[in-house]
Structures are given as structure tokens and as C-alpha cells.
mmCIF file of C-alpha atoms in Angstrom:
data_model
loop_
_atom_site.group_PDB
_atom_site.id
_atom_site.type_symbol
_atom_site.label_atom_id
_atom_site.label_comp_id
_atom_site.label_asym_id
_atom_site.label_seq_id
_atom_site.Cartn_x
_atom_site.Cartn_y
_atom_site.Cartn_z
ATOM 1 C CA MET A 1 85.838 126.207 -23.204
ATOM 2 C CA SER A 2 82.611 127.966 -22.582
ATOM 3 C CA LYS A 3 79.890 127.622 -25.125
ATOM 4 C CA PRO A 4 78.349 130.689 -26.615
ATOM 5 C CA ALA A 5 74.922 131.380 -25.232
ATOM 6 C CA ALA A 6 72.094 130.090 -27.348
ATOM 7 C CA PRO A 7 69.800 132.746 -28.758
ATOM 8 C CA LEU A 8 66.780 133.328 -26.553
ATOM 9 C CA LYS A 9 63.307 132.848 -27.920
ATOM 10 C CA GLY A 10 59.981 134.381 -27.129
ATOM 11 C CA ARG A 11 59.372 136.119 -23.878
ATOM 12 C CA ALA A 12 62.927 135.628 -22.602
ATOM 13 C CA ALA A 13 64.283 137.421 -25.678
ATOM 14 C CA ARG A 14 62.067 140.425 -25.037
ATOM 15 C CA LEU A 15 63.161 140.611 -21.378
ATOM 16 C CA ALA A 16 66.800 140.298 -22.404
ATOM 17 C CA ARG A 17 66.443 143.249 -24.738
ATOM 18 C CA LEU A 18 65.024 145.412 -21.951
ATOM 19 C CA MET A 19 68.039 144.753 -19.660
ATOM 20 C CA PRO A 20 71.380 145.542 -21.152
ATOM 21 C CA SER A 21 73.860 142.743 -20.795
ATOM 22 C CA THR A 22 77.205 144.519 -20.749
ATOM 23 C CA GLY A 23 78.766 142.119 -18.236
ATOM 24 C CA PRO A 24 78.864 142.225 -14.438
ATOM 25 C CA SER A 25 77.841 145.617 -13.167
ATOM 26 C CA THR A 26 79.995 147.275 -10.458
ATOM 27 C CA ALA A 27 77.330 149.875 -9.772
ATOM 28 C CA ALA A 28 75.029 147.215 -8.279
ATOM 29 C CA ARG A 29 77.773 146.031 -5.836
ATOM 30 C CA THR A 30 78.603 149.455 -4.342
ATOM 31 C CA PRO A 31 75.553 149.770 -2.040
ATOM 32 C CA PHE A 32 76.040 146.204 -0.801
ATOM 33 C CA VAL A 33 79.742 146.808 -0.023
ATOM 34 C CA LEU A 34 78.905 150.074 1.771
ATOM 35 C CA LEU A 35 76.208 148.307 3.794
ATOM 36 C CA VAL A 36 78.648 145.564 4.854
ATOM 37 C CA VAL A 37 81.340 148.134 5.816
ATOM 38 C CA VAL A 38 78.821 150.185 7.845
ATOM 39 C CA LEU A 39 77.566 147.045 9.637
ATOM 40 C CA LEU A 40 81.098 145.879 10.447
ATOM 41 C CA GLY A 41 82.146 149.369 11.655
ATOM 42 C CA GLY A 42 79.021 149.709 13.783
ATOM 43 C CA GLY A 43 79.592 146.268 15.287
ATOM 44 C CA LEU A 44 83.208 147.122 16.068
ATOM 45 C CA ILE A 45 82.270 150.417 17.770
ATOM 46 C CA THR A 46 79.518 148.673 19.725
ATOM 47 C CA LEU A 47 81.991 145.995 20.830
ATOM 48 C CA LEU A 48 84.485 148.650 21.989
ATOM 49 C CA LEU A 49 81.795 150.466 23.978
ATOM 50 C CA LEU A 50 80.605 147.237 25.565
ATOM 51 C CA ASN A 51 84.171 146.266 26.463
ATOM 52 C CA SER A 52 84.861 149.642 28.117
ATOM 53 C CA ALA A 53 81.595 149.413 30.092
ATOM 54 C CA LEU A 54 82.559 145.925 31.306
ATOM 55 C CA ASN A 55 86.017 147.142 32.327
ATOM 56 C CA GLU A 56 84.489 150.040 34.266
ATOM 57 C CA GLY A 57 82.159 147.621 36.042
ATOM 58 C CA SER A 58 85.099 145.339 36.823
ATOM 59 C CA PHE A 59 87.042 148.216 38.415
ATOM 60 C CA ARG A 60 84.004 149.213 40.455
ATOM 61 C CA LEU A 61 83.505 145.599 41.563
ATOM 62 C CA SER A 62 87.129 145.251 42.720
ATOM 63 C CA GLU A 63 86.828 148.565 44.609
ATOM 64 C CA LEU A 64 83.650 147.374 46.327
ATOM 65 C CA LYS A 65 85.283 144.050 47.233
ATOM 66 C CA ARG A 66 88.219 145.910 48.790
ATOM 67 C CA ASP A 67 85.839 148.140 50.765
ATOM 68 C CA THR A 68 83.893 145.076 51.907
ATOM 69 C CA THR A 69 87.092 143.422 53.101
ATOM 70 C CA GLU A 70 88.124 146.532 55.041
ATOM 71 C CA LEU A 71 84.699 146.874 56.639
ATOM 72 C CA THR A 72 84.635 143.176 57.522
ATOM 73 C CA ASP A 73 88.033 143.493 59.200
ATOM 74 C CA GLU A 74 86.843 146.555 61.129
ATOM 75 C CA GLN A 75 83.641 144.768 62.175
ATOM 76 C CA GLN A 76 85.628 141.767 63.407
ATOM 77 C CA ALA A 77 87.993 144.007 65.387
ATOM 78 C CA LEU A 78 85.024 145.753 67.003
ATOM 79 C CA GLN A 79 83.410 142.403 67.776
ATOM 80 C CA ARG A 80 86.634 141.200 69.435
ATOM 81 C CA ASP A 81 86.673 144.412 71.487
ATOM 82 C CA VAL A 82 83.049 143.900 72.568
ATOM 83 C CA ASP A 83 83.752 140.255 73.419
ATOM 84 C CA SER A 84 86.789 141.153 75.528
ATOM 85 C CA ARG A 85 84.857 143.838 77.407
ATOM 86 C CA SER A 86 81.863 141.587 78.054
ATOM 87 C CA GLN A 87 83.827 138.789 79.732
ATOM 88 C CA PRO A 88 82.849 138.333 83.386
ATOM 89 C CA ASP A 89 86.218 139.353 84.834
ATOM 90 C CA ALA A 90 86.329 142.496 82.685
ATOM 91 C CA LEU A 91 82.776 143.404 83.712
ATOM 92 C CA GLU A 92 83.641 142.887 87.384
ATOM 93 C CA ARG A 93 86.774 145.035 87.110
ATOM 94 C CA ARG A 94 84.858 147.807 85.332
ATOM 95 C CA ALA A 95 82.052 147.679 87.919
ATOM 96 C CA ARG A 96 84.579 147.997 90.755
ATOM 97 C CA GLU A 97 86.163 150.982 88.960
ATOM 98 C CA LEU A 98 82.733 152.616 88.915
ATOM 99 C CA GLY A 99 82.303 152.014 92.643
ATOM 100 C CA MET A 100 79.811 149.157 92.417
ATOM 101 C CA VAL A 101 79.839 146.337 94.943
ATOM 102 C CA PRO A 102 78.613 142.739 94.655
ATOM 103 C CA GLY A 103 74.968 142.334 95.585
ATOM 104 C CA GLY A 104 73.786 140.489 98.665
ATOM 105 C CA SER A 105 71.541 137.481 98.629
ATOM 106 C CA PRO A 106 68.384 138.239 96.642
ATOM 107 C CA ALA A 107 64.804 137.981 97.791
ATOM 108 C CA PHE A 108 61.891 137.049 95.573
ATOM 109 C CA LEU A 109 58.210 137.965 95.689
ATOM 110 C CA ASP A 110 55.702 135.243 95.044
ATOM 111 C CA PRO A 111 52.500 136.059 93.101
ATOM 112 C CA ASP A 112 50.548 136.003 96.359
ATOM 113 C CA GLY A 113 52.796 138.743 97.832
ATOM 114 C CA THR A 114 54.921 136.652 100.166
ATOM 115 C CA VAL A 115 58.665 137.179 100.304
ATOM 116 C CA ARG A 116 60.898 134.203 99.595
ATOM 117 C CA GLY A 117 64.479 134.368 100.810
ATOM 118 C CA ASN A 118 66.272 136.629 103.235
ATOM 119 C CA PRO A 119 67.322 139.913 101.597
ATOM 120 C CA THR A 120 70.596 141.417 102.748
ATOM 121 C CA GLU A 121 72.139 144.773 101.974
ATOM 122 C CA ALA A 122 75.154 144.853 99.699
ATOM 123 C CA THR A 123 78.237 146.139 101.465
ATOM 124 C CA ALA A 124 81.567 147.090 100.006
ATOM 125 C CA PRO A 125 84.599 145.152 101.151
ATOM 126 C CA PRO A 126 87.180 147.209 103.053
ATOM 127 C CA PRO A 127 89.407 149.138 100.651
ATOM 128 C CA SER A 128 92.682 147.403 99.935
ATOM 129 C CA PRO A 129 95.953 149.315 100.159
ATOM 130 C CA SER A 130 96.882 151.277 97.060
ATOM 131 C CA PRO A 131 98.403 149.003 94.448
ATOM 132 C CA THR A 132 101.775 149.868 93.063
ATOM 133 C CA PRO A 133 101.580 151.849 89.823
ATOM 134 C CA SER A 134 101.746 149.673 86.752
ATOM 135 C CA PRO A 135 104.566 150.181 84.243
ATOM 136 C CA ARG A 136 101.983 151.303 81.686
ATOM 137 C CA ALA A 137 100.745 154.130 83.893
ATOM 138 C CA SER A 138 104.249 155.244 84.860
ATOM 139 C CA ALA A 139 105.394 155.311 81.225
ATOM 140 C CA GLY A 140 102.929 158.122 80.474
ATOM 141 C CA ALA A 141 100.679 156.032 78.255
ATOM 142 C CA ALA A 142 97.249 157.379 77.415
ATOM 143 C CA PRO A 143 94.636 156.353 79.991
ATOM 144 C CA ASP A 144 92.018 153.765 79.170
ATOM 145 C CA PRO A 145 88.890 155.482 77.741
ATOM 146 C CA ASP A 146 86.736 153.399 80.107
ATOM 147 C CA ALA A 147 88.768 154.558 83.093
ATOM 148 C CA SER A 148 88.195 158.224 82.194
ATOM 149 C CA ALA A 149 84.490 157.908 83.022
ATOM 150 C CA ALA A 150 85.374 156.212 86.290
ATOM 151 C CA GLY A 151 87.889 158.912 87.148
ATOM 152 C CA ALA A 152 85.098 161.384 87.820
ATOM 153 C CA THR A 153 83.579 159.146 90.510
ATOM 154 C CA ALA A 154 86.611 157.218 91.726
ATOM 155 C CA GLY A 155 88.737 158.294 94.602
ATOM 156 C CA PRO A 156 92.523 158.635 94.623
ATOM 157 C CA SER A 157 93.071 154.868 94.475
ATOM 158 C CA GLY A 158 90.555 154.490 91.622
ATOM 159 C CA SER A 159 88.711 151.657 93.388
ATOM 160 C CA ALA A 160 86.154 153.420 95.602
ATOM 161 C CA PRO A 161 84.399 156.775 95.429
ATOM 162 C CA ALA A 162 85.761 159.503 97.661
ATOM 163 C CA ALA A 163 83.638 160.894 100.479
ATOM 164 C CA GLU A 164 82.241 164.333 99.797
ATOM 165 C CA PRO A 165 83.480 167.167 102.042
ATOM 166 C CA GLY A 166 80.058 167.913 103.547
ATOM 167 C CA SER A 167 79.050 164.306 104.258
ATOM 168 C CA ALA A 168 79.367 162.541 107.564
ATOM 169 C CA ALA A 169 82.433 160.361 107.881
ATOM 170 C CA GLY A 170 81.635 156.727 108.493
ATOM 171 C CA SER A 171 81.543 153.312 106.925
ATOM 172 C CA ASP A 172 77.927 153.684 105.736
ATOM 173 C CA SER A 173 78.619 156.840 103.711
ATOM 174 C CA ALA A 174 81.565 155.216 101.947
ATOM 175 C CA THR A 175 79.714 152.009 101.111
ATOM 176 C CA ALA A 176 76.341 153.402 100.024
ATOM 177 C CA PRO A 177 76.866 156.532 97.862
ATOM 178 C CA ALA A 178 73.507 158.348 97.819
ATOM 179 C CA ALA A 179 71.452 155.383 96.639
ATOM 180 C CA GLU A 180 69.370 154.825 99.754
ATOM 181 C CA SER A 181 66.127 155.883 98.079
ATOM 182 C CA THR A 182 66.375 153.288 95.290
ATOM 183 C CA PRO A 183 66.304 149.541 95.942
ATOM 184 C CA PRO A 184 69.370 147.519 94.939
ATOM 185 C CA PRO A 185 69.112 145.888 91.492
ATOM 186 C CA THR A 186 68.420 142.172 91.353
ATOM 187 C CA SER A 187 68.969 139.689 88.566
ATOM 188 C CA PRO A 188 65.746 138.149 87.218
ATOM 189 C CA GLY A 189 67.293 134.715 86.621
ATOM 190 C CA ARG A 190 68.760 134.088 90.093
#
């Protein structure tokens, strides 16, 4: 089947005598096989380390997404609270709880120093009779945190400040609580 090798001549014969031809050598394959095994093992270990690092990053990412969702929900709840407290009727109610009264008609100063308009003093409307206690207050519910600040200045009805014991009794002392020295605030856009 296979032909015997033809005898070599010249230079090829001399080189063939220097290298023994005892068949395929297994000693020459051993370093190559070890190199391939080391490369495959190193690649496998590197792949495992990379996979574990990616999994750790994935867990951290899902944790951060959950935290972001919670903080977004909290921010939206706080924004709804701010929006409900900044509505005009809520601001008016809170101002009345603090003893504030609606301002009179404003007056404006022109650049030349003349007064435009007819300024009037703000007066409090007569106090209304005490409202009946709400079911929330009678059930022993915790008071509104905004009302706790007003409780220090509000009278027994919670709508107007109480007159101090040493002050003169009269309608002026109940309507203007110690703010005679400062001018009433005016809105710049009106």
C-alpha cells in the first residue's frame, strides 16, 4: 500500500543521519499538550471570574433600581403633600389658623413719590361661634402637625389669638396683635 521511501542522496542523506527517524516522537507532543491544557484551564477560570463579577454587578443594579423606585415614590408623595398644602383654600385656612386676616386694598408708590390708590387697614372679621368638634378630633386622633404651631398663638376656638391678660380689652387689640410698628405686607403683583 505505501511505497518504501526512496534512499536519500546528497545533503538530505546527511541531514537524515543526524536526526534519528524512529517514528513519531511522543516527547515532542507533551509540551504542546500541556500548553493547550494550561490555556484552556486559564480561559475557563477567567470566564468563571468574569461571570461572577457580572452577576455581582447585576445584583447591585437590581438593588439600585429598587432603591430608585422607593425614592421616586417617596418624592412623589412629598410632592403631592406640598401641592395639597399650597392650594389657595389650604393656604387661607392655615393663615386663619395662625391669626392672619385678609389684607385691605393696597396702595402703590409711583417712582416720583406719589401714592396711587387708597390704602386701608386690614381688619379681622368678627369671630364666628365655636364650630362643633369634628369626629376626627373627638376620636382622639393625633393633631395635625401644622395645627400644633398654631396652637401656641390661637385662642380656645383655634381661629383667633387670645387677648393677653395685661392688654386693654377692645376690638383693636384683638384684630391687630402687636404689629402696629410694621406696615402690613403687600403683594408686588397686585
